[in-house]
Short mmCIF file of C-alpha atoms in Angstrom, two decimals:
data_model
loop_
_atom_site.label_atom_id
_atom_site.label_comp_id
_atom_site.label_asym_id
_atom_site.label_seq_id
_atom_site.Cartn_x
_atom_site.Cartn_y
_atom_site.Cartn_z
CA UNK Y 14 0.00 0.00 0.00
CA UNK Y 15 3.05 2.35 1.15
CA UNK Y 16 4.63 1.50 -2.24
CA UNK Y 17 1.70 2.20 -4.30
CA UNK Y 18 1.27 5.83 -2.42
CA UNK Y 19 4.56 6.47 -2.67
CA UNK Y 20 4.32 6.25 -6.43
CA UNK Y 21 1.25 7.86 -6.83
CA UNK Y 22 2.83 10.94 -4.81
CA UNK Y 23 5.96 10.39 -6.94
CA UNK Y 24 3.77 10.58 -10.15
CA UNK Y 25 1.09 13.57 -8.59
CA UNK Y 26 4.81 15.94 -7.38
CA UNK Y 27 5.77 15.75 -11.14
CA UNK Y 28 2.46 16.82 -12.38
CA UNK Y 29 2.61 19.79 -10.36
CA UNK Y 30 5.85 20.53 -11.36
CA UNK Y 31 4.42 20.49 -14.75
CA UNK Y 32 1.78 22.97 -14.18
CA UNK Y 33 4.11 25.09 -12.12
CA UNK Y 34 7.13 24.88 -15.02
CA UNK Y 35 4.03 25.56 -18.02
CA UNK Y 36 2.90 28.21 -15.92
CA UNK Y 37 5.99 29.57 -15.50
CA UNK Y 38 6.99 29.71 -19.46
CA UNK Y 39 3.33 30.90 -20.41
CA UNK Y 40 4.21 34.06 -17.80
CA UNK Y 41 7.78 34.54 -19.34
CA UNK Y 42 8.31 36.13 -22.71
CA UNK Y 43 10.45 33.34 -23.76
CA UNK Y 44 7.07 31.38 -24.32
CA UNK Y 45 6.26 34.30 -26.89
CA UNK Y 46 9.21 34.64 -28.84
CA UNK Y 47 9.61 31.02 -29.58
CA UNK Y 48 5.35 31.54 -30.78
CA UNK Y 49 6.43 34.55 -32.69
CA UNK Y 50 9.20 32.60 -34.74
CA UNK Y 51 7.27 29.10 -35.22
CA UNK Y 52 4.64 31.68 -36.95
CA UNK Y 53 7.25 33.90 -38.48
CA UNK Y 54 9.39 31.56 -39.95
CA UNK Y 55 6.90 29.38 -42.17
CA UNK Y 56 4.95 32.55 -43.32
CA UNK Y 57 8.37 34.44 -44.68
CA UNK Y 58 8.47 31.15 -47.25
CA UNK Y 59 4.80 31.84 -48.30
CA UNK Y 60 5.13 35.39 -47.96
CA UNK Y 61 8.31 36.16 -50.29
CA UNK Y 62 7.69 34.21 -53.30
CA UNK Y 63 4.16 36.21 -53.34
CA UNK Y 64 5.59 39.62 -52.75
CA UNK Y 65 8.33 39.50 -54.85
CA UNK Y 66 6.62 36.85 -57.57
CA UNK Y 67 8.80 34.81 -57.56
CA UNK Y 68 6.98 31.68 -57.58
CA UNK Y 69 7.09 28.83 -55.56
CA UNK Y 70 8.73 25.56 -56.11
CA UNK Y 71 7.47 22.73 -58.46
CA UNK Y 72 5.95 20.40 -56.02
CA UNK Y 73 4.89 20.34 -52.61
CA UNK Y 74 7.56 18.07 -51.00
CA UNK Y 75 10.10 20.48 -52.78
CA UNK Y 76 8.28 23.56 -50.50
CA UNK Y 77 7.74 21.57 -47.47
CA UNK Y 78 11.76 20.44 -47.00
CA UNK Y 79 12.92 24.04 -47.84
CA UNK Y 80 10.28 25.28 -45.43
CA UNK Y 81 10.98 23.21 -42.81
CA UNK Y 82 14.88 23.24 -43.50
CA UNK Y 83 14.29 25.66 -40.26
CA UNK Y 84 12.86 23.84 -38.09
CA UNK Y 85 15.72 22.25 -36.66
CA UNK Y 86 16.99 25.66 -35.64
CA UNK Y 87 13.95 26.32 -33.95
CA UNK Y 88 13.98 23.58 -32.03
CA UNK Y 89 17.63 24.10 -30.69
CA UNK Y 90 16.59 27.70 -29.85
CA UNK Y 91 13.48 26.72 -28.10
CA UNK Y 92 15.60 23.94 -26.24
CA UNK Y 93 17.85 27.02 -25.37
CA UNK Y 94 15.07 28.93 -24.00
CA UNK Y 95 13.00 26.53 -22.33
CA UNK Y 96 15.86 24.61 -20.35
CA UNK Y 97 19.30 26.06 -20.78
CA UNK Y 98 18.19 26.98 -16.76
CA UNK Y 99 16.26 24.52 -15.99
CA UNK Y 100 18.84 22.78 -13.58
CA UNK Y 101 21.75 25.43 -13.67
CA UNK Y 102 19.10 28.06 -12.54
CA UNK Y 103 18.54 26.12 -9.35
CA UNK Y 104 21.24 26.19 -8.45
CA UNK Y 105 23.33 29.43 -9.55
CA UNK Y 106 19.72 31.44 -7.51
CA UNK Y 107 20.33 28.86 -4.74
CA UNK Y 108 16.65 27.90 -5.29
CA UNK Y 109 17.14 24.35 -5.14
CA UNK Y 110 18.21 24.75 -1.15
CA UNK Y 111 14.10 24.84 -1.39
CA UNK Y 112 14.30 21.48 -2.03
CA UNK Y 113 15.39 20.06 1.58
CA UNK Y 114 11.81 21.45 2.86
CA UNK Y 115 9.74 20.54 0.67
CA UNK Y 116 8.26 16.26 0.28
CA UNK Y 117 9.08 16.25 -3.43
CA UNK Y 118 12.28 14.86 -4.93
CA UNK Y 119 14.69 16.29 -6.84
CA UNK Y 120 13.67 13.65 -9.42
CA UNK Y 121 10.15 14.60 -9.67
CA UNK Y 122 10.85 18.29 -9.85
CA UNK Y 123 13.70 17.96 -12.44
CA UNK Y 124 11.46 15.18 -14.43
CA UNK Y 125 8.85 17.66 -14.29
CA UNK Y 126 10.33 20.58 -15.79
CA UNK Y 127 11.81 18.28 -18.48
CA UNK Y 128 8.19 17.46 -19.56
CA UNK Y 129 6.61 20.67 -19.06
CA UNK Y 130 9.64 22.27 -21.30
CA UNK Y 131 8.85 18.90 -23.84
CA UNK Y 132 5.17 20.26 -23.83
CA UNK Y 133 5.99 23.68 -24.64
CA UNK Y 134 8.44 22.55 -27.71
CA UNK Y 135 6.12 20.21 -28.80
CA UNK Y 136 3.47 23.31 -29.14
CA UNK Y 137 5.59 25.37 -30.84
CA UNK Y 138 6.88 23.14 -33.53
CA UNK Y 139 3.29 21.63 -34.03
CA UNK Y 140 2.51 25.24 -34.92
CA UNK Y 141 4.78 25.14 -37.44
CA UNK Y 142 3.66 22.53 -39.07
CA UNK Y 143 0.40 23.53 -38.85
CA UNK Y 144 1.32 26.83 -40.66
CA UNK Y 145 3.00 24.69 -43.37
CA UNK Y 146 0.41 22.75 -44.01
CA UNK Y 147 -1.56 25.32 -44.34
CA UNK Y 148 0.67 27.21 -46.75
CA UNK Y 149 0.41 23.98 -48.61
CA UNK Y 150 -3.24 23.48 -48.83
CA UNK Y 151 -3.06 27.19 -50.34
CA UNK Y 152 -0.26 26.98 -53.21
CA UNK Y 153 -0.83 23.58 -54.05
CA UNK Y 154 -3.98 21.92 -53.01
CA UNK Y 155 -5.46 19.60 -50.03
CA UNK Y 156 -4.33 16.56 -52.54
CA UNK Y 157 -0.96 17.58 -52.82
CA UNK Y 158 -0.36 17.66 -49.05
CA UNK Y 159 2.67 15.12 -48.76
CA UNK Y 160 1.75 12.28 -46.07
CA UNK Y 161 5.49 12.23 -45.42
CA UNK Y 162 4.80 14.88 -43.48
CA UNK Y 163 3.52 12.69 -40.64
CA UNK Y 164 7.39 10.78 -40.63
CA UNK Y 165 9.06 14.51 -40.49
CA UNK Y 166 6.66 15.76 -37.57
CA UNK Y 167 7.18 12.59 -35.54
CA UNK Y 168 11.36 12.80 -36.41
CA UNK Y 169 10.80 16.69 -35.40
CA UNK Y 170 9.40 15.05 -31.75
CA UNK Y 171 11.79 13.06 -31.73
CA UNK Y 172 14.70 15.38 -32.09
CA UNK Y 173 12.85 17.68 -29.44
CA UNK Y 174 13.58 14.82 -26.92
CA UNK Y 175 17.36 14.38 -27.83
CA UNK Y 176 17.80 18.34 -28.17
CA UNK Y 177 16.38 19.14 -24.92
CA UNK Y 178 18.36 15.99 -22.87
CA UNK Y 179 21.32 17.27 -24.31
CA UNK Y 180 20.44 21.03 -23.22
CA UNK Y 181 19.23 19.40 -19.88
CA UNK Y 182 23.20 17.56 -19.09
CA UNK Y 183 24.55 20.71 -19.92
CA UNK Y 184 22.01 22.56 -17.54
CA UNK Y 185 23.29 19.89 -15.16
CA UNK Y 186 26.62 20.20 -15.50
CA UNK Y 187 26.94 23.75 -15.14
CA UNK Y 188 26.52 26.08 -11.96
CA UNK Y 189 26.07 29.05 -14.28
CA UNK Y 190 22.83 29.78 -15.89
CA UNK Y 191 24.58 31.76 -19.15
CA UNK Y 192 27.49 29.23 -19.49
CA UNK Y 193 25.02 25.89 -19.85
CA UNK Y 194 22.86 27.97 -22.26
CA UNK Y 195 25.53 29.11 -24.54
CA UNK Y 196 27.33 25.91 -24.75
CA UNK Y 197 23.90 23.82 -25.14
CA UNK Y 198 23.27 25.96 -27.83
CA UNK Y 199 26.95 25.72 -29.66
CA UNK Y 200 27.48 22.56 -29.45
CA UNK Y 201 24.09 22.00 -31.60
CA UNK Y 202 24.29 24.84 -33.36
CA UNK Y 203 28.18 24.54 -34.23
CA UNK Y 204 30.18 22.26 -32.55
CA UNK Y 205 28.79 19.27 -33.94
CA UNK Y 206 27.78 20.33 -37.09
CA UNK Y 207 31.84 21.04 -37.51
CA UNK Y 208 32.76 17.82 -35.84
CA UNK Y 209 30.24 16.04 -38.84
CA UNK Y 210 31.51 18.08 -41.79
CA UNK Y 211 34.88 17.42 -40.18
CA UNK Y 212 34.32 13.56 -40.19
CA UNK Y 213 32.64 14.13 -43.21
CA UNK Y 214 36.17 15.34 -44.79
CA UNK Y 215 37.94 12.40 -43.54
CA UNK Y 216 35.58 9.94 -45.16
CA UNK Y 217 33.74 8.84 -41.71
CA UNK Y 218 30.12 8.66 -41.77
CA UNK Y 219 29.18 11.14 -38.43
CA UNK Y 220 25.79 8.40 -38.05
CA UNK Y 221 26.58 8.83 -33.96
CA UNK Y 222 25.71 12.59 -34.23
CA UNK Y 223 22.34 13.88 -33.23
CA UNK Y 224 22.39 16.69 -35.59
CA UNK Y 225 23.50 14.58 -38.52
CA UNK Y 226 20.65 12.23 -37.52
CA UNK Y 227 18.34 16.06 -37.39
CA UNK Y 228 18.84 15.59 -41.31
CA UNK Y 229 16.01 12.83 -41.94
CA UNK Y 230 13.83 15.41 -40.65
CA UNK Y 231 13.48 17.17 -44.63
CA UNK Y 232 15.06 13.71 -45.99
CA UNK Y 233 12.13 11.77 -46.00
CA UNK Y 234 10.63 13.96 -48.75
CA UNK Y 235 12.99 12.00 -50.66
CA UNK Y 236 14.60 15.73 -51.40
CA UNK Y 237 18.42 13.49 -51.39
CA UNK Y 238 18.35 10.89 -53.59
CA UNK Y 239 21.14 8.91 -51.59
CA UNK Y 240 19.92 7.80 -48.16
CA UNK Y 241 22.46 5.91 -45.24
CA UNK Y 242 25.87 6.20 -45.81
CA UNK Y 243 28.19 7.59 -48.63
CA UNK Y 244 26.36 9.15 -51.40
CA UNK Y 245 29.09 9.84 -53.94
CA UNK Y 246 32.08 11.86 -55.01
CA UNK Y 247 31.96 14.95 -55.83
CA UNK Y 248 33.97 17.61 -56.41
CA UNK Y 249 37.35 17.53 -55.12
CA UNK Y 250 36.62 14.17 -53.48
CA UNK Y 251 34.67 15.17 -51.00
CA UNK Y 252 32.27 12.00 -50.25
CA UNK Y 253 28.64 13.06 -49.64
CA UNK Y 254 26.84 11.97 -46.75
CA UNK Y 255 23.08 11.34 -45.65
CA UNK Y 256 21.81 9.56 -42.35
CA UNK Y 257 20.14 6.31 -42.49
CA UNK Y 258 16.47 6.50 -41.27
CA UNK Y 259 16.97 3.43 -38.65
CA UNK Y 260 20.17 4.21 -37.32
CA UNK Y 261 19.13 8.17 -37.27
CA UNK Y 262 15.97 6.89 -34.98
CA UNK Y 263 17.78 4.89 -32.52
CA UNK Y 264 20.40 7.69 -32.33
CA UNK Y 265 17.91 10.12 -31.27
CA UNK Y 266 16.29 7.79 -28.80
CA UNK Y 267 19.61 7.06 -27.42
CA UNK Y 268 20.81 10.58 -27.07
CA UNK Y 269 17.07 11.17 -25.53
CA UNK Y 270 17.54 8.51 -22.92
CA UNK Y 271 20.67 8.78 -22.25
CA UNK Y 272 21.53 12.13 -21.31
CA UNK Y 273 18.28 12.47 -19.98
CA UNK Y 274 19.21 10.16 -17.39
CA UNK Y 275 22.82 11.43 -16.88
CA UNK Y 276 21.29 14.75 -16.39
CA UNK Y 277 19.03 14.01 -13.30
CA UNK Y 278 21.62 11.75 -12.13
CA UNK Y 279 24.10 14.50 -11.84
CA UNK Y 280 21.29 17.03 -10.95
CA UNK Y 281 20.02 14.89 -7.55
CA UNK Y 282 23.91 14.06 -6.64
CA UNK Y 283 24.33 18.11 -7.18
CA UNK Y 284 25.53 19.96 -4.17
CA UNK Y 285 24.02 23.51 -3.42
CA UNK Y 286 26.53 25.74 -1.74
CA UNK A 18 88.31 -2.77 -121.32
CA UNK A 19 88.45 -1.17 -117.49
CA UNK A 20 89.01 -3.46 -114.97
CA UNK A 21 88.14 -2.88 -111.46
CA UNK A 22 91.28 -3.67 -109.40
CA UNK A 23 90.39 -5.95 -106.74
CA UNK A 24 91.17 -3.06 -103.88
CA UNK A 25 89.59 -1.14 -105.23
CA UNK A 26 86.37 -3.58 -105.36
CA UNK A 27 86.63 -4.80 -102.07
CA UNK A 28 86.76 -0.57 -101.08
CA UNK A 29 83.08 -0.48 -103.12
CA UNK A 30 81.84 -3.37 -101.80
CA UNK A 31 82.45 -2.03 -98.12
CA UNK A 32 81.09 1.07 -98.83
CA UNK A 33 77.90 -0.43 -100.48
CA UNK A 34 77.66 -2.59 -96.75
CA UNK A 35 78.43 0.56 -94.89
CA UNK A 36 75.12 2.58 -96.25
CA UNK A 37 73.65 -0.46 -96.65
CA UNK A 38 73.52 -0.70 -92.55
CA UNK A 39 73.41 2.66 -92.03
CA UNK A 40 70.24 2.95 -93.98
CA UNK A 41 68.83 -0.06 -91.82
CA UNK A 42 69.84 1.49 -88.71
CA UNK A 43 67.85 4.55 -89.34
CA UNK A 44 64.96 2.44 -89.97
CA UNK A 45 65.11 1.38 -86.79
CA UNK A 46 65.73 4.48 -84.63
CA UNK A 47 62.17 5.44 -83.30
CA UNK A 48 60.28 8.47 -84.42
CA UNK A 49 59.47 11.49 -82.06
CA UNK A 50 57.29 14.11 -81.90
CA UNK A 51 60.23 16.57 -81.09
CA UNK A 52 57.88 17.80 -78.15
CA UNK A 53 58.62 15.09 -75.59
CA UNK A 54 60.67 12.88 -77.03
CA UNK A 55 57.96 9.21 -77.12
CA UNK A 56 57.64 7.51 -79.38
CA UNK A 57 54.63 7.91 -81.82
CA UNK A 58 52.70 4.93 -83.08
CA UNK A 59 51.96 4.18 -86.32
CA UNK A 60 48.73 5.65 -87.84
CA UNK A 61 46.49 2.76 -87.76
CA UNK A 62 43.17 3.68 -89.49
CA UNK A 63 40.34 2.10 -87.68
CA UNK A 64 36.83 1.07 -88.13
CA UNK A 65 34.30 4.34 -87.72
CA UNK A 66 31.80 2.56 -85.00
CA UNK A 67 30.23 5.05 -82.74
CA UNK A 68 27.93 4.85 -79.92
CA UNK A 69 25.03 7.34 -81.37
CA UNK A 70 22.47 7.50 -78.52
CA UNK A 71 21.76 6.16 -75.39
CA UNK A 72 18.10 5.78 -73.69
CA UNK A 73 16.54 4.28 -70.83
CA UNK A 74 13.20 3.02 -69.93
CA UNK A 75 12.59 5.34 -67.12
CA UNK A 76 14.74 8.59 -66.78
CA UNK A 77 14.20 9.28 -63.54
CA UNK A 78 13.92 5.46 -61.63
CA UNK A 79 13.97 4.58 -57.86
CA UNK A 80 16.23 2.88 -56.20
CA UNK A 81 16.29 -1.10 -57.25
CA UNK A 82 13.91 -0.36 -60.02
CA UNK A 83 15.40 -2.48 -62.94
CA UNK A 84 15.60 -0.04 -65.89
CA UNK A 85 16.45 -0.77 -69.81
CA UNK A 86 19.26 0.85 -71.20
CA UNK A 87 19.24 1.23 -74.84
CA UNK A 88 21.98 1.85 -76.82
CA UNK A 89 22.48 2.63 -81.00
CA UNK A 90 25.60 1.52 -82.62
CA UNK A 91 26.40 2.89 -85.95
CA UNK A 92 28.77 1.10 -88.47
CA UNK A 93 29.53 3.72 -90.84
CA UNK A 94 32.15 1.79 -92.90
CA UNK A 95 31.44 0.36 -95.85
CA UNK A 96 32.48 -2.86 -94.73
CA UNK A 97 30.68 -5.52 -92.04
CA UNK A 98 32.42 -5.44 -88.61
CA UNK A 99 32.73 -8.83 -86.47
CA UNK A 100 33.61 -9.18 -83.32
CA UNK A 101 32.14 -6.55 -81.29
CA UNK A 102 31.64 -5.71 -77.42
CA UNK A 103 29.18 -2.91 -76.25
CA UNK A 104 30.64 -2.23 -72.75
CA UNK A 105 27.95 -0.60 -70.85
CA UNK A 106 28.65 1.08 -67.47
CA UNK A 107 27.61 3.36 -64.23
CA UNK A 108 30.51 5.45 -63.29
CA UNK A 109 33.53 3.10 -63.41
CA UNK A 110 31.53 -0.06 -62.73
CA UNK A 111 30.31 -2.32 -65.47
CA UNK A 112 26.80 -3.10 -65.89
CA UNK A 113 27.08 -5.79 -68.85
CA UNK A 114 29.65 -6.48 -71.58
CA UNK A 115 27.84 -7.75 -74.83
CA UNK A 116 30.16 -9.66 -76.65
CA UNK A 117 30.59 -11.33 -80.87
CA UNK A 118 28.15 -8.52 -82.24
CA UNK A 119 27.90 -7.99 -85.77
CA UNK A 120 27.14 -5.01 -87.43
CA UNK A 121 26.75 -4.46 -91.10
CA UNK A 122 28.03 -1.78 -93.67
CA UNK A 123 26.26 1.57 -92.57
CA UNK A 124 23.52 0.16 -90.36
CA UNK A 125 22.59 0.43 -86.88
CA UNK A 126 22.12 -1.62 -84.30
CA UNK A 127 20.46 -1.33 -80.62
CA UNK A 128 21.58 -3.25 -77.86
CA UNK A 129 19.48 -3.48 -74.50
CA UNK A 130 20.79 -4.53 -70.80
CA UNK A 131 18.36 -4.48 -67.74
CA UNK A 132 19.99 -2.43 -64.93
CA UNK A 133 19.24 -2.63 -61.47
CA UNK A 134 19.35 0.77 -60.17
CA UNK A 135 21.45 2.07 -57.98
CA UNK A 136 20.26 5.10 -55.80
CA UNK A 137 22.76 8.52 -56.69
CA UNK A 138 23.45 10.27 -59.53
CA UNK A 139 25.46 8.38 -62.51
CA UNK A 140 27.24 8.42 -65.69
CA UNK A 141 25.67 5.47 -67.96
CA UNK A 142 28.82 5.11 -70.51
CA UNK A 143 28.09 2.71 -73.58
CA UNK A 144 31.70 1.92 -75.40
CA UNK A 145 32.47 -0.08 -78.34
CA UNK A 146 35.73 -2.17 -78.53
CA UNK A 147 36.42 -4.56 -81.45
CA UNK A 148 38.93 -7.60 -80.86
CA UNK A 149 38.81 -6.55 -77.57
CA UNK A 150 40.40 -3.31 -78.46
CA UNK A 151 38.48 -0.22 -77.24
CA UNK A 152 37.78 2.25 -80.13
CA UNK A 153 38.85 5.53 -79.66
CA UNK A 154 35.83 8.45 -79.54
CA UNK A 155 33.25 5.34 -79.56
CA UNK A 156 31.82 6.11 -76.10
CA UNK A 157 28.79 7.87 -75.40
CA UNK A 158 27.44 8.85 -71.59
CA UNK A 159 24.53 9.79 -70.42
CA UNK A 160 23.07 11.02 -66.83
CA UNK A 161 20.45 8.93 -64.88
CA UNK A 162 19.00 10.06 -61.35
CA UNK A 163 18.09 7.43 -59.24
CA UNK A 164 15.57 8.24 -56.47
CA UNK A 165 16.23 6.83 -53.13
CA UNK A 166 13.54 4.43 -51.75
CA UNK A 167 11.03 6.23 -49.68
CA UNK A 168 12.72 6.18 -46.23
CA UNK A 169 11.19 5.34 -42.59
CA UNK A 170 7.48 4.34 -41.40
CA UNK A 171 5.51 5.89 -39.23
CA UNK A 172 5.28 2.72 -36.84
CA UNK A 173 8.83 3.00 -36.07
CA UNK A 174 8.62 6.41 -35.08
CA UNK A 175 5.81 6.17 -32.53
CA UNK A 176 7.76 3.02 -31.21
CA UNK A 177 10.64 5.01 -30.62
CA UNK A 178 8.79 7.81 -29.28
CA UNK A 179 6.81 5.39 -26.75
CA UNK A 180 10.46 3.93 -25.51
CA UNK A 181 11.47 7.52 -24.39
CA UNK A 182 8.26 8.85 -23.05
CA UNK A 183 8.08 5.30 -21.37
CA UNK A 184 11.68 5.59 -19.70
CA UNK A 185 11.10 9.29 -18.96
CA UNK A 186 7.86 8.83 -16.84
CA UNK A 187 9.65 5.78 -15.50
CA UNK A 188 12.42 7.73 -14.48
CA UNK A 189 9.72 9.41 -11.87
CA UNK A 190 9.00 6.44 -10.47
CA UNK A 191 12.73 4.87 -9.67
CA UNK A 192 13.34 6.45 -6.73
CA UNK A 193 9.71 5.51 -4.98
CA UNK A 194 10.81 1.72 -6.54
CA UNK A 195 14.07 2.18 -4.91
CA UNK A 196 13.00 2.84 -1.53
CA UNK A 197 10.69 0.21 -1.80
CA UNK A 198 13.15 -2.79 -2.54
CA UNK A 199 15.74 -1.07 -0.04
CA UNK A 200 13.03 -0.88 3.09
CA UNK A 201 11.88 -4.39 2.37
CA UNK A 202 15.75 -5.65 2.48
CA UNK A 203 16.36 -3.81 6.11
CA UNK A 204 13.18 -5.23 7.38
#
């Protein structure tokens, strides 16, 4: 009986810390911004083409992959924005001393706002499909509407978990709010991109990085027309690469789980000075 | 009546040998180009066979799809031609090598080979050799785009979305599971 309470209370502190963590984004402006560029974004690719006539491109899947060719960025900025603090905020404004009071565990509380910040990604880059499909519908039809759409969104969800577990072990990691945020946000947005191109160079397929993986998220619209492994030569030798859609999947999972874990780990053995 | 004195004879005779071997040796004193020094082949004149158009049963396949390549040879001689390979190729691998063709005084002739295709971009070279000997300016190329196979299911994805939702909520509930096995051990 003792077990299954403690469970339940387990399971009811997390929920709380949900609502508290939602809450807490829906007061902040960060909430906003991130709104303001999943709505942005997509519209600029419908917008331009109309203002300056351009035209749009020949098919559908050809619009959706350069249209969502951003969504990978967004998701890395919301990560940044939602929980480069999540843990390092704790502790750099000494908050988590709060913690010895109260009946919840760290684990609940740090679970919690790892969900709640997994809700509000998972918001924001619906909305941006939701715009594209839209945009779609418009230019091109309710028929044309590519159903591979459904294999990009769930990738997109998936790379929301391994983005944010990443952000979250860096959040753990650091004491400083501004240093776990920038670094979070380099290493996706730089360091590993350079580290695959770098690979890349060599003639090693980067499959083990997350943001090589982040490719299949346009690739399914069967834009490449080389999928896992080396593509070809091209010029100057330099071997072309593209991620393979099982190994991309378990990559993401794996980055998802496992950092995820690392991070409360390190976050409940944390001390607060 | 002259008559050559034997000296002198035998002085003709070597002379006669002399050029004699000196006009040999030249003969066999390789020509150059003057540029670089090889050695330049004879001009051989050979058969005008050319590769005049290349086609395939799909332009723009998937992946695995097995395609027909078509190929025209033209004999534009005046004579038959025996003995004739179409090489066909992607890139630098061969595809097929048709072998003992024969193709009559100014007529064409159309080979086909079933390709199975390979996803990428490629260079589909058709080249004619004759006693095995490739002819120069016979080869023709032509660019194919093969479509990768439609990647991923759906299935797969909410699988491995389940797994980490699944280990994330069950990360909640480790510590309460924990306690549990640990208090049951000390009582």
């Amino acid at each position: 009986m003792s077990f299954k309470r403690d469970i339940m209370e387990d399971i009811t502190h997390t929920y709380i810390g949900i609502q508290y963590e939602l809450r807490k984004h829906l007061r902040r402006r960060r909430f906003a911004i991130a709104i303001i560029l999943a709505v942005v974004l997509p519209i600029l690719f419908y917008a331009v083409p109309k203002i300056w006539n351009t035209g749009f491109a020949e098919t559908s899947e050809s619009f959706v992959s350069s249209n969502l060719g951003f969504v990978n960025l967004l998701i890395i900025i919301s990560a940044a924005l939602f929980a480069g603090d999540a843990i390092s905020g704790e502790f750099e404004k000494k908050t988590a001393l709060l913690t010895f009071s109260t009946p919840q565990r760290r684990t609940s509380i740090f679970a919690g706002k790892y969900i709640a910040a997994l809700t509000a990604i998972f918001v924001i880059v619906s909305l941006y499909y939701i715009i594209t499909i839209l945009e779609v519908i418009q230019i091109y039809g309710i028929n044309n509407v590519p159903l591979d759409l459904v294999k990009s969104y769930l990738l997109a969800l998936l790379y929301v978990c391994s983005v944010l577990s990443l952000t979250f072990f860096f959040s753990s990691i650091f004491k400083s709010v501004i240093s776990s945020t920038l670094i979070s946000f380099f290493t996706l947005m730089m360091i590993l991109p350079i580290v695959s191109m770098l690979l890349t160079v060599v003639k090693i397929e980067p499959w083990f990085i997350v943001t090589y993986s982040a490719g299949l998220i346009t690739d399914v619209f069967v834009q490449p027309i080389f999928m896992g492994g080396a593509g070809g030569e091209r010029g100057g030798g330099f071997t072309e690469y593209a991620p393979d859609f099982g190994t991309g999947v378990w990559v993401m999972v794996a980055y998802a789980v496992i950092l995820f874990i690392m991070s409360i780990i390190i976050a409940v053995r944390k001390d607060v000075e | 009546m002259h008559e050559i004195k034997k000296p002198r004879r035998n002085m003709f005779v070597a002379i006669v040998v002399i050029a004699l071997a000196l006009l040999g040796g030249l003969q066999t004193i390789p020509l150059t180009n003057g540029e670089n020094g090889l050695a330049q082949p004879p001009p051989q004149l050979q058969p005008d066979v050319k590769i005049t158009s290349i086609t395939f049963s799909n332009n723009n396949p998937g992946e695995d799809e097995e395609i027909t390549i078509s190929a025209t040879v033209w004999n534009n001689n005046t004579m038959n031609i025996t003995n004739v390979t179409i090489t066909f190729s992607y890139d630098i691998t061969t595809i097929e090598n048709i072998t003992n063709l024969s193709i009559g005084a100014k007529e064409n002739m159309t080979i086909n080979v079933t390709w199975k295709a390979v996803k990428w971009n490629h260079n589909i070279s058709v080249m004619v050799s004759i006693d095995g000997m490739p002819l120069k300016d016979s080869m023709m190329s032509k660019e194919i785009t093969v479509n990768a196979k439609p990647i991923g299911d759906v299935l797969s994805l909410v699988i491995a979305l389940m797994i980490v939702f699944i280990i994330i909520t069950g990360t909640i509930t480790i510590p309460g599971i924990w306690k549990y096995i640990t208090n049951k051990k000390c009582k």
